[in-house]
mmCIF file of C-alpha atoms in Angstrom:
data_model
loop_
_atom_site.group_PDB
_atom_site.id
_atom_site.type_symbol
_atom_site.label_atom_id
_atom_site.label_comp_id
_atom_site.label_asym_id
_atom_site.label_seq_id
_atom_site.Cartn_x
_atom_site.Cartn_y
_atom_site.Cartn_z
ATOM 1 C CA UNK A 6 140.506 -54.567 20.396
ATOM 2 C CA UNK A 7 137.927 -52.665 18.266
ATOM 3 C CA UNK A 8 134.563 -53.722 20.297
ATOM 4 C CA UNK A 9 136.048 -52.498 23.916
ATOM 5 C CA UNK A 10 134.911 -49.069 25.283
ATOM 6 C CA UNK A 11 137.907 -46.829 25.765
ATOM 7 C CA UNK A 12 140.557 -46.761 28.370
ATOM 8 C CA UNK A 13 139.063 -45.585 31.919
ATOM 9 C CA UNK A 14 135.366 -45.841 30.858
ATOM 10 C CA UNK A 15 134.672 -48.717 33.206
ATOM 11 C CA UNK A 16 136.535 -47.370 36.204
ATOM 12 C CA UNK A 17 134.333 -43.889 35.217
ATOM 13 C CA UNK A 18 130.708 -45.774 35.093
ATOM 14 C CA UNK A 19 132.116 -47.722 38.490
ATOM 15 C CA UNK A 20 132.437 -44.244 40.036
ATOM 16 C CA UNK A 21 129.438 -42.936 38.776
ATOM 17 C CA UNK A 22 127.707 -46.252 39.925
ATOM 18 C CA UNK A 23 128.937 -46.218 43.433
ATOM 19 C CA UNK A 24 128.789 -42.126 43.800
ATOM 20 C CA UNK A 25 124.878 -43.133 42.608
ATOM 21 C CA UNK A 26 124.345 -46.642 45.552
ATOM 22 C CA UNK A 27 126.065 -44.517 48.209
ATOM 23 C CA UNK A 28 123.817 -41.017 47.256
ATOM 24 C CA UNK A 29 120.571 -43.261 47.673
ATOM 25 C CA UNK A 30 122.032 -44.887 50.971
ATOM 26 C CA UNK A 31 122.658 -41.248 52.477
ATOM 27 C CA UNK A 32 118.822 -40.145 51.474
ATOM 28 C CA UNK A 33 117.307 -42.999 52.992
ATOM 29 C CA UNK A 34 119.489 -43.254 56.160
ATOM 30 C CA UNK A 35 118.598 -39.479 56.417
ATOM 31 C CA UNK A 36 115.069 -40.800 56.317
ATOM 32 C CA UNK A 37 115.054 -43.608 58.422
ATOM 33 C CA UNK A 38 117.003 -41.178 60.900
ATOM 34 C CA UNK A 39 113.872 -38.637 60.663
ATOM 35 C CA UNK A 40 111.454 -41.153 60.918
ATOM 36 C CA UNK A 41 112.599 -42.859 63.953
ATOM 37 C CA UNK A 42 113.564 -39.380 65.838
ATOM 38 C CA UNK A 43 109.995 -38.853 65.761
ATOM 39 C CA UNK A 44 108.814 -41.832 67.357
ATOM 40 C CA UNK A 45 112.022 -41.223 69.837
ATOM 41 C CA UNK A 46 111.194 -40.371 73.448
ATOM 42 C CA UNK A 47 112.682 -39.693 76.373
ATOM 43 C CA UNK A 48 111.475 -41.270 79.678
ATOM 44 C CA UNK A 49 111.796 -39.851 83.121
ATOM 45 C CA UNK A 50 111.759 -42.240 86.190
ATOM 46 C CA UNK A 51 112.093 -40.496 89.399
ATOM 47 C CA UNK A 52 114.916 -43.046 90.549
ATOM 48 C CA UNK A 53 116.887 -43.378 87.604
ATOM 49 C CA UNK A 54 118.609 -41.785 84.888
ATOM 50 C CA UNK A 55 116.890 -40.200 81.911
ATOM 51 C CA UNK A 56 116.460 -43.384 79.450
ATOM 52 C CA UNK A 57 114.882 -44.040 75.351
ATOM 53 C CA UNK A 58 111.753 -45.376 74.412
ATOM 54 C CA UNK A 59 109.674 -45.635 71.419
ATOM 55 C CA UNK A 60 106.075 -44.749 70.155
ATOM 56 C CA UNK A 61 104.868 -48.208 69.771
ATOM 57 C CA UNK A 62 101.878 -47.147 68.292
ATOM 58 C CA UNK A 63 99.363 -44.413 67.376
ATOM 59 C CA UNK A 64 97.183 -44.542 70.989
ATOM 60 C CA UNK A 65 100.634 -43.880 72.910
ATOM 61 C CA UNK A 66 101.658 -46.967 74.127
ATOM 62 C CA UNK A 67 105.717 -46.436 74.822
ATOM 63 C CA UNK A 68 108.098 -49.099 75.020
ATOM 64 C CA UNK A 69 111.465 -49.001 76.530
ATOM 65 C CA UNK A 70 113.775 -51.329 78.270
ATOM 66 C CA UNK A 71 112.422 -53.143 81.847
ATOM 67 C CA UNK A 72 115.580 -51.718 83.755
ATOM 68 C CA UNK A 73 113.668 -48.313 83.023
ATOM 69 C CA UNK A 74 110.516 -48.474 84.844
ATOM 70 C CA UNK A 75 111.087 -51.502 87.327
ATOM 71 C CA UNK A 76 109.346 -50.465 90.944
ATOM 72 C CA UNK A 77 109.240 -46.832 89.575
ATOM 73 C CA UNK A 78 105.597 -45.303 89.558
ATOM 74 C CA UNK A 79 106.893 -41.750 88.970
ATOM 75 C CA UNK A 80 107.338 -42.158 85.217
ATOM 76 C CA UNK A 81 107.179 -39.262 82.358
ATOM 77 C CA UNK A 82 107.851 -39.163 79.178
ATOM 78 C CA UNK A 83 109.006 -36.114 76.618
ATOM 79 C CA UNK A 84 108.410 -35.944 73.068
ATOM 80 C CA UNK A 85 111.289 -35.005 70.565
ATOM 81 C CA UNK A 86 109.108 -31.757 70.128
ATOM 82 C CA UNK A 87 109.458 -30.419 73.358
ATOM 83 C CA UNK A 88 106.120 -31.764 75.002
#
């Protein structure tokens, strides 16, 4: 028929489509990835393992999981810069 594009076009603008959705999906994983490895820190109890926590907010306050800290008053905590 005269009014259809030629053979292949579609499955070319479906590749460039999805080559475009899954470009932007690697550039903000990437960012969400750098954004949350800064607010990623590692706490030290003296009785357990080295665990995760997050920078809750801007005045320090760290959250991590109960199992963590429980009867543990021996804490630390490293930032993903070294300090």
């Amino acid at each position: 028929p005269r009014g259809d594009p030629p053979k292949g076009t579609h499955a070319a603008m479906s590749d460039t489509i999805q080559t475009s959705v899954l470009a932007r999906l690697s550039t903000d994983l990437a960012e969400a990835v750098e954004t949350a490895g800064a607010a990623t820190v590692t706490v030290n109890a003296r009785r357990r393992l080295p665990a995760t926590g997050i920078v809750w907010s801007a005045d320090g306050l760290v959250v991590t999981a109960n199992h963590v800290v429980e009867r543990d008053d021996e804490l630390s905590v490293g930032l993903a810069d070294g300090r």
